[in-house]
């Protein structure tokens, strides 16, 4: 992880060291424009660097020419979808021209004044292409919703919802009946799933197991999937998830302890040599051996369970999933301070339920989000 962080840090530093000339040579004209503009903003009025002025002039004209050629090609094909790209380019040109206009007046020390080829009426052009792009997105969303109405498939409605959100966020906050269509797409894209829980004959404590699962509307973290545990929640459901607990086992707690001895040398006073006057001539540390007995406590417990999942399409009666989902929990802990304690019998059941819940969620999301 540390090596990866260092690599990306070096990559950022290297990118930051690239000059505007480098970006211009690579065809990244707008990055070059930003670099040249930054240099020029730091320089005194009417005493701008000729190199930066010429560089800005070249990068600007190259970018304008490139974008104009692409727009001409897109307009020639007369494809309504092209308005999305045309508007993006218009916005790009508009931003670029505003950046250069904000730098004016520009003049070098020896009187050189750069020339910038502006696209006349870019604001009006951008507004027009934005309207055409919004109209395309709106029509596309209507067609997608019509497809959902005709086939009963939810994915077109979800795609319509995404398109309409894009229209509101990036084009127009209010456009025709977008808000009404958004609500329709949101409702049509949702799938309502009923959970049915049962316990195989002979399996004990199934009610405790099912109580450990959060089988509510937010069972799967997704706006398009809504789950219910109560049949009275709705008059009609799109899918039925039949979950039958077919096995549940909780083992007994196993405990043990081991002992080991450790020895070490510890200081135990000094040996001193003194002269006849009682003055200390030398002092040597004395050591003694201490032996310590260390007890290691160990506890373990295991549990597992299996749920048979069947996902049924309530409109067609087709079984979409039929598979087992297994959950398990292994507690294994050692301590030298005090004997560890494994979870209780009920606690182990809840942990197995948590494990099953994660797998159930993934399996259902994978199956339902493609329908």
PDB file of N, CA, C and O in Angstrom, residues 195-250:
ATOM      1  N   UNK A 195     -40.452 -11.441   0.903  1.00  0.00           N
ATOM      2  CA  UNK A 195     -39.713 -12.527   1.538  1.00  0.00           C
ATOM      3  C   UNK A 195     -40.698 -13.498   2.184  1.00  0.00           C
ATOM      4  O   UNK A 195     -41.607 -13.080   2.916  1.00  0.00           O
ATOM      5  N   UNK A 196     -40.503 -14.763   1.895  1.00  0.00           N
ATOM      6  CA  UNK A 196     -41.240 -15.805   2.616  1.00  0.00           C
ATOM      7  C   UNK A 196     -40.234 -16.645   3.371  1.00  0.00           C
ATOM      8  O   UNK A 196     -39.326 -17.222   2.772  1.00  0.00           O
ATOM      9  N   UNK A 197     -40.393 -16.730   4.692  1.00  0.00           N
ATOM     10  CA  UNK A 197     -39.441 -17.468   5.518  1.00  0.00           C
ATOM     11  C   UNK A 197     -40.097 -18.728   6.066  1.00  0.00           C
ATOM     12  O   UNK A 197     -41.257 -18.716   6.485  1.00  0.00           O
ATOM     13  N   UNK A 198     -39.341 -19.795   6.057  1.00  0.00           N
ATOM     14  CA  UNK A 198     -39.842 -21.041   6.621  1.00  0.00           C
ATOM     15  C   UNK A 198     -38.677 -21.841   7.197  1.00  0.00           C
ATOM     16  O   UNK A 198     -37.508 -21.503   6.970  1.00  0.00           O
ATOM     17  N   UNK A 199     -39.023 -22.885   7.956  1.00  0.00           N
ATOM     18  CA  UNK A 199     -38.010 -23.714   8.607  1.00  0.00           C
ATOM     19  C   UNK A 199     -38.309 -25.176   8.299  1.00  0.00           C
ATOM     20  O   UNK A 199     -39.454 -25.628   8.439  1.00  0.00           O
ATOM     21  N   UNK A 200     -37.291 -25.866   7.848  1.00  0.00           N
ATOM     22  CA  UNK A 200     -37.423 -27.299   7.564  1.00  0.00           C
ATOM     23  C   UNK A 200     -37.781 -28.051   8.838  1.00  0.00           C
ATOM     24  O   UNK A 200     -37.297 -27.740   9.938  1.00  0.00           O
ATOM     25  N   UNK A 201     -38.647 -29.070   8.712  1.00  0.00           N
ATOM     26  CA  UNK A 201     -38.992 -29.899   9.862  1.00  0.00           C
ATOM     27  C   UNK A 201     -37.727 -30.492  10.491  1.00  0.00           C
ATOM     28  O   UNK A 201     -36.847 -30.986   9.785  1.00  0.00           O
ATOM     29  N   UNK A 202     -37.661 -30.418  11.803  1.00  0.00           N
ATOM     30  CA  UNK A 202     -36.513 -30.991  12.511  1.00  0.00           C
ATOM     31  C   UNK A 202     -35.405 -29.992  12.799  1.00  0.00           C
ATOM     32  O   UNK A 202     -34.460 -30.312  13.533  1.00  0.00           O
ATOM     33  N   UNK A 203     -35.487 -28.793  12.232  1.00  0.00           N
ATOM     34  CA  UNK A 203     -34.475 -27.767  12.485  1.00  0.00           C
ATOM     35  C   UNK A 203     -34.937 -26.899  13.654  1.00  0.00           C
ATOM     36  O   UNK A 203     -36.019 -26.318  13.612  1.00  0.00           O
ATOM     37  N   UNK A 204     -34.129 -26.850  14.708  1.00  0.00           N
ATOM     38  CA  UNK A 204     -34.495 -26.110  15.917  1.00  0.00           C
ATOM     39  C   UNK A 204     -34.079 -24.638  15.824  1.00  0.00           C
ATOM     40  O   UNK A 204     -33.135 -24.293  15.116  1.00  0.00           O
ATOM     41  N   UNK A 205     -34.812 -23.817  16.549  1.00  0.00           N
ATOM     42  CA  UNK A 205     -34.478 -22.394  16.743  1.00  0.00           C
ATOM     43  C   UNK A 205     -34.455 -21.603  15.433  1.00  0.00           C
ATOM     44  O   UNK A 205     -33.713 -20.625  15.294  1.00  0.00           O
ATOM     45  N   UNK A 206     -35.288 -21.999  14.484  1.00  0.00           N
ATOM     46  CA  UNK A 206     -35.371 -21.253  13.223  1.00  0.00           C
ATOM     47  C   UNK A 206     -35.914 -19.852  13.404  1.00  0.00           C
ATOM     48  O   UNK A 206     -35.508 -18.920  12.710  1.00  0.00           O
ATOM     49  N   UNK A 207     -36.843 -19.673  14.359  1.00  0.00           N
ATOM     50  CA  UNK A 207     -37.398 -18.339  14.582  1.00  0.00           C
ATOM     51  C   UNK A 207     -36.328 -17.368  15.059  1.00  0.00           C
ATOM     52  O   UNK A 207     -36.324 -16.186  14.676  1.00  0.00           O
ATOM     53  N   UNK A 208     -35.393 -17.853  15.870  1.00  0.00           N
ATOM     54  CA  UNK A 208     -34.284 -17.001  16.328  1.00  0.00           C
ATOM     55  C   UNK A 208     -33.379 -16.639  15.155  1.00  0.00           C
ATOM     56  O   UNK A 208     -32.921 -15.504  15.034  1.00  0.00           O
ATOM     57  N   UNK A 209     -33.139 -17.602  14.285  1.00  0.00           N
ATOM     58  CA  UNK A 209     -32.307 -17.351  13.108  1.00  0.00           C
ATOM     59  C   UNK A 209     -32.932 -16.272  12.237  1.00  0.00           C
ATOM     60  O   UNK A 209     -32.271 -15.307  11.842  1.00  0.00           O
ATOM     61  N   UNK A 210     -34.224 -16.401  11.923  1.00  0.00           N
ATOM     62  CA  UNK A 210     -34.862 -15.428  11.040  1.00  0.00           C
ATOM     63  C   UNK A 210     -34.976 -14.064  11.697  1.00  0.00           C
ATOM     64  O   UNK A 210     -34.963 -13.030  11.017  1.00  0.00           O
ATOM     65  N   UNK A 211     -35.075 -14.042  13.024  1.00  0.00           N
ATOM     66  CA  UNK A 211     -35.133 -12.747  13.721  1.00  0.00           C
ATOM     67  C   UNK A 211     -33.814 -11.988  13.589  1.00  0.00           C
ATOM     68  O   UNK A 211     -33.776 -10.768  13.747  1.00  0.00           O
ATOM     69  N   UNK A 212     -32.740 -12.689  13.266  1.00  0.00           N
ATOM     70  CA  UNK A 212     -31.430 -12.054  13.115  1.00  0.00           C
ATOM     71  C   UNK A 212     -31.202 -11.417  11.765  1.00  0.00           C
ATOM     72  O   UNK A 212     -30.170 -10.758  11.564  1.00  0.00           O
ATOM     73  N   UNK A 213     -32.131 -11.584  10.818  1.00  0.00           N
ATOM     74  CA  UNK A 213     -31.988 -10.996   9.487  1.00  0.00           C
ATOM     75  C   UNK A 213     -32.861  -9.757   9.351  1.00  0.00           C
ATOM     76  O   UNK A 213     -33.999  -9.738   9.812  1.00  0.00           O
ATOM     77  N   UNK A 214     -32.313  -8.741   8.706  1.00  0.00           N
ATOM     78  CA  UNK A 214     -33.062  -7.486   8.493  1.00  0.00           C
ATOM     79  C   UNK A 214     -33.791  -7.563   7.154  1.00  0.00           C
ATOM     80  O   UNK A 214     -33.343  -7.016   6.146  1.00  0.00           O
ATOM     81  N   UNK A 215     -34.901  -8.246   7.139  1.00  0.00           N
ATOM     82  CA  UNK A 215     -35.612  -8.472   5.879  1.00  0.00           C
ATOM     83  C   UNK A 215     -36.643  -7.379   5.617  1.00  0.00           C
ATOM     84  O   UNK A 215     -37.822  -7.636   5.425  1.00  0.00           O
ATOM     85  N   UNK A 216     -36.156  -6.143   5.578  1.00  0.00           N
ATOM     86  CA  UNK A 216     -37.050  -5.022   5.344  1.00  0.00           C
ATOM     87  C   UNK A 216     -36.794  -4.361   4.008  1.00  0.00           C
ATOM     88  O   UNK A 216     -36.044  -4.878   3.170  1.00  0.00           O
ATOM     89  N   UNK A 217     -37.386  -3.177   3.787  1.00  0.00           N
ATOM     90  CA  UNK A 217     -37.231  -2.474   2.499  1.00  0.00           C
ATOM     91  C   UNK A 217     -35.783  -2.223   2.107  1.00  0.00           C
ATOM     92  O   UNK A 217     -35.464  -2.202   0.924  1.00  0.00           O
ATOM     93  N   UNK A 218     -34.900  -2.010   3.065  1.00  0.00           N
ATOM     94  CA  UNK A 218     -33.505  -1.726   2.741  1.00  0.00           C
ATOM     95  C   UNK A 218     -32.601  -2.946   2.810  1.00  0.00           C
ATOM     96  O   UNK A 218     -31.393  -2.808   3.012  1.00  0.00           O
ATOM     97  N   UNK A 219     -33.175  -4.132   2.645  1.00  0.00           N
ATOM     98  CA  UNK A 219     -32.368  -5.353   2.740  1.00  0.00           C
ATOM     99  C   UNK A 219     -31.209  -5.325   1.756  1.00  0.00           C
ATOM    100  O   UNK A 219     -30.079  -5.696   2.081  1.00  0.00           O
ATOM    101  N   UNK A 220     -31.472  -4.896   0.535  1.00  0.00           N
ATOM    102  CA  UNK A 220     -30.427  -4.687  -0.470  1.00  0.00           C
ATOM    103  C   UNK A 220     -30.280  -3.184  -0.667  1.00  0.00           C
ATOM    104  O   UNK A 220     -31.269  -2.489  -0.909  1.00  0.00           O
ATOM    105  N   UNK A 221     -29.057  -2.675  -0.547  1.00  0.00           N
ATOM    106  CA  UNK A 221     -28.827  -1.234  -0.675  1.00  0.00           C
ATOM    107  C   UNK A 221     -28.890  -0.825  -2.151  1.00  0.00           C
ATOM    108  O   UNK A 221     -27.893  -0.679  -2.831  1.00  0.00           O
ATOM    109  N   UNK A 222     -30.111  -0.646  -2.633  1.00  0.00           N
ATOM    110  CA  UNK A 222     -30.310  -0.247  -4.021  1.00  0.00           C
ATOM    111  C   UNK A 222     -31.671   0.418  -4.147  1.00  0.00           C
ATOM    112  O   UNK A 222     -32.668  -0.083  -3.613  1.00  0.00           O
ATOM    113  N   UNK A 223     -31.715   1.546  -4.849  1.00  0.00           N
ATOM    114  CA  UNK A 223     -32.969   2.296  -4.965  1.00  0.00           C
ATOM    115  C   UNK A 223     -34.048   1.549  -5.738  1.00  0.00           C
ATOM    116  O   UNK A 223     -35.236   1.856  -5.601  1.00  0.00           O
ATOM    117  N   UNK A 224     -33.633   0.591  -6.568  1.00  0.00           N
ATOM    118  CA  UNK A 224     -34.594  -0.058  -7.457  1.00  0.00           C
ATOM    119  C   UNK A 224     -35.206  -1.327  -6.861  1.00  0.00           C
ATOM    120  O   UNK A 224     -36.145  -1.875  -7.438  1.00  0.00           O
ATOM    121  N   UNK A 225     -34.699  -1.795  -5.752  1.00  0.00           N
ATOM    122  CA  UNK A 225     -35.180  -3.037  -5.164  1.00  0.00           C
ATOM    123  C   UNK A 225     -35.753  -2.759  -3.778  1.00  0.00           C
ATOM    124  O   UNK A 225     -35.061  -2.234  -2.908  1.00  0.00           O
ATOM    125  N   UNK A 226     -37.010  -3.128  -3.578  1.00  0.00           N
ATOM    126  CA  UNK A 226     -37.677  -2.910  -2.294  1.00  0.00           C
ATOM    127  C   UNK A 226     -38.177  -4.260  -1.790  1.00  0.00           C
ATOM    128  O   UNK A 226     -38.891  -4.975  -2.500  1.00  0.00           O
ATOM    129  N   UNK A 227     -37.799  -4.598  -0.563  1.00  0.00           N
ATOM    130  CA  UNK A 227     -38.136  -5.899   0.009  1.00  0.00           C
ATOM    131  C   UNK A 227     -39.162  -5.746   1.130  1.00  0.00           C
ATOM    132  O   UNK A 227     -39.176  -4.736   1.846  1.00  0.00           O
ATOM    133  N   UNK A 228     -39.995  -6.773   1.267  1.00  0.00           N
ATOM    134  CA  UNK A 228     -41.043  -6.766   2.279  1.00  0.00           C
ATOM    135  C   UNK A 228     -41.050  -8.115   2.981  1.00  0.00           C
ATOM    136  O   UNK A 228     -40.846  -9.164   2.361  1.00  0.00           O
ATOM    137  N   UNK A 229     -41.317  -8.062   4.288  1.00  0.00           N
ATOM    138  CA  UNK A 229     -41.420  -9.305   5.052  1.00  0.00           C
ATOM    139  C   UNK A 229     -42.867  -9.624   5.415  1.00  0.00           C
ATOM    140  O   UNK A 229     -43.153 -10.688   5.956  1.00  0.00           O
ATOM    141  N   UNK A 230     -43.771  -8.703   5.102  1.00  0.00           N
ATOM    142  CA  UNK A 230     -45.176  -8.861   5.464  1.00  0.00           C
ATOM    143  C   UNK A 230     -46.025  -8.906   4.200  1.00  0.00           C
ATOM    144  O   UNK A 230     -45.977  -7.988   3.366  1.00  0.00           O
ATOM    145  N   UNK A 231     -46.806  -9.939   4.040  1.00  0.00           N
ATOM    146  CA  UNK A 231     -47.644 -10.088   2.842  1.00  0.00           C
ATOM    147  C   UNK A 231     -48.700  -8.991   2.739  1.00  0.00           C
ATOM    148  O   UNK A 231     -49.210  -8.722   1.649  1.00  0.00           O
ATOM    149  N   UNK A 232     -49.018  -8.347   3.857  1.00  0.00           N
ATOM    150  CA  UNK A 232     -50.032  -7.294   3.842  1.00  0.00           C
ATOM    151  C   UNK A 232     -49.453  -5.947   3.426  1.00  0.00           C
ATOM    152  O   UNK A 232     -50.196  -4.957   3.330  1.00  0.00           O
ATOM    153  N   UNK A 233     -48.169  -5.889   3.152  1.00  0.00           N
ATOM    154  CA  UNK A 233     -47.529  -4.615   2.804  1.00  0.00           C
ATOM    155  C   UNK A 233     -48.020  -4.078   1.470  1.00  0.00           C
ATOM    156  O   UNK A 233     -48.101  -2.859   1.274  1.00  0.00           O
ATOM    157  N   UNK A 234     -48.333  -4.980   0.532  1.00  0.00           N
ATOM    158  CA  UNK A 234     -48.803  -4.595  -0.795  1.00  0.00           C
ATOM    159  C   UNK A 234     -49.840  -5.599  -1.277  1.00  0.00           C
ATOM    160  O   UNK A 234     -49.883  -6.735  -0.801  1.00  0.00           O
ATOM    161  N   UNK A 235     -50.627  -5.152  -2.233  1.00  0.00           N
ATOM    162  CA  UNK A 235     -51.594  -6.094  -2.815  1.00  0.00           C
ATOM    163  C   UNK A 235     -50.938  -6.984  -3.860  1.00  0.00           C
ATOM    164  O   UNK A 235     -51.366  -8.122  -4.078  1.00  0.00           O
ATOM    165  N   UNK A 236     -49.888  -6.459  -4.528  1.00  0.00           N
ATOM    166  CA  UNK A 236     -49.198  -7.228  -5.564  1.00  0.00           C
ATOM    167  C   UNK A 236     -47.693  -7.070  -5.393  1.00  0.00           C
ATOM    168  O   UNK A 236     -47.201  -5.996  -5.047  1.00  0.00           O
ATOM    169  N   UNK A 237     -46.978  -8.160  -5.672  1.00  0.00           N
ATOM    170  CA  UNK A 237     -45.516  -8.145  -5.649  1.00  0.00           C
ATOM    171  C   UNK A 237     -45.000  -8.595  -7.008  1.00  0.00           C
ATOM    172  O   UNK A 237     -45.671  -9.321  -7.742  1.00  0.00           O
ATOM    173  N   UNK A 238     -43.787  -8.157  -7.335  1.00  0.00           N
ATOM    174  CA  UNK A 238     -43.182  -8.548  -8.606  1.00  0.00           C
ATOM    175  C   UNK A 238     -42.437  -9.875  -8.493  1.00  0.00           C
ATOM    176  O   UNK A 238     -42.413 -10.673  -9.432  1.00  0.00           O
ATOM    177  N   UNK A 239     -41.832 -10.095  -7.320  1.00  0.00           N
ATOM    178  CA  UNK A 239     -41.067 -11.321  -7.107  1.00  0.00           C
ATOM    179  C   UNK A 239     -41.329 -11.837  -5.703  1.00  0.00           C
ATOM    180  O   UNK A 239     -41.689 -11.076  -4.799  1.00  0.00           O
ATOM    181  N   UNK A 240     -41.125 -13.127  -5.560  1.00  0.00           N
ATOM    182  CA  UNK A 240     -41.254 -13.766  -4.251  1.00  0.00           C
ATOM    183  C   UNK A 240     -39.945 -14.513  -3.962  1.00  0.00           C
ATOM    184  O   UNK A 240     -39.539 -15.380  -4.741  1.00  0.00           O
ATOM    185  N   UNK A 241     -39.301 -14.138  -2.857  1.00  0.00           N
ATOM    186  CA  UNK A 241     -38.065 -14.809  -2.450  1.00  0.00           C
ATOM    187  C   UNK A 241     -38.404 -15.783  -1.335  1.00  0.00           C
ATOM    188  O   UNK A 241     -38.635 -15.385  -0.187  1.00  0.00           O
ATOM    189  N   UNK A 242     -38.469 -17.064  -1.696  1.00  0.00           N
ATOM    190  CA  UNK A 242     -38.805 -18.097  -0.710  1.00  0.00           C
ATOM    191  C   UNK A 242     -37.507 -18.597  -0.075  1.00  0.00           C
ATOM    192  O   UNK A 242     -36.637 -19.133  -0.758  1.00  0.00           O
ATOM    193  N   UNK A 243     -37.400 -18.396   1.235  1.00  0.00           N
ATOM    194  CA  UNK A 243     -36.173 -18.755   1.959  1.00  0.00           C
ATOM    195  C   UNK A 243     -36.518 -19.784   3.033  1.00  0.00           C
ATOM    196  O   UNK A 243     -37.261 -19.500   3.977  1.00  0.00           O
ATOM    197  N   UNK A 244     -35.971 -20.967   2.872  1.00  0.00           N
ATOM    198  CA  UNK A 244     -36.247 -22.040   3.835  1.00  0.00           C
ATOM    199  C   UNK A 244     -34.962 -22.445   4.538  1.00  0.00           C
ATOM    200  O   UNK A 244     -33.976 -22.822   3.882  1.00  0.00           O
ATOM    201  N   UNK A 245     -34.963 -22.342   5.857  1.00  0.00           N
ATOM    202  CA  UNK A 245     -33.808 -22.757   6.647  1.00  0.00           C
ATOM    203  C   UNK A 245     -33.811 -24.284   6.722  1.00  0.00           C
ATOM    204  O   UNK A 245     -34.712 -24.884   7.310  1.00  0.00           O
ATOM    205  N   UNK A 246     -32.804 -24.907   6.109  1.00  0.00           N
ATOM    206  CA  UNK A 246     -32.801 -26.377   6.040  1.00  0.00           C
ATOM    207  C   UNK A 246     -31.806 -26.998   7.011  1.00  0.00           C
ATOM    208  O   UNK A 246     -31.870 -28.211   7.257  1.00  0.00           O
ATOM    209  N   UNK A 247     -30.891 -26.207   7.570  1.00  0.00           N
ATOM    210  CA  UNK A 247     -29.984 -26.759   8.580  1.00  0.00           C
ATOM    211  C   UNK A 247     -29.445 -25.635   9.437  1.00  0.00           C
ATOM    212  O   UNK A 247     -29.243 -24.512   8.968  1.00  0.00           O
ATOM    213  N   UNK A 248     -29.239 -25.946  10.722  1.00  0.00           N
ATOM    214  CA  UNK A 248     -28.660 -24.988  11.660  1.00  0.00           C
ATOM    215  C   UNK A 248     -27.958 -25.766  12.755  1.00  0.00           C
ATOM    216  O   UNK A 248     -28.569 -26.601  13.438  1.00  0.00           O
ATOM    217  N   UNK A 249     -26.682 -25.512  12.912  1.00  0.00           N
ATOM    218  CA  UNK A 249     -25.882 -26.235  13.898  1.00  0.00           C
ATOM    219  C   UNK A 249     -25.032 -25.243  14.676  1.00  0.00           C
ATOM    220  O   UNK A 249     -24.412 -24.344  14.098  1.00  0.00           O
ATOM    221  N   UNK A 250     -25.040 -25.415  15.999  1.00  0.00           N
ATOM    222  CA  UNK A 250     -24.166 -24.634  16.869  1.00  0.00           C
ATOM    223  C   UNK A 250     -23.396 -25.602  17.752  1.00  0.00           C
ATOM    224  O   UNK A 250     -23.992 -26.377  18.520  1.00  0.00           O
TER     225      UNK A 250
END
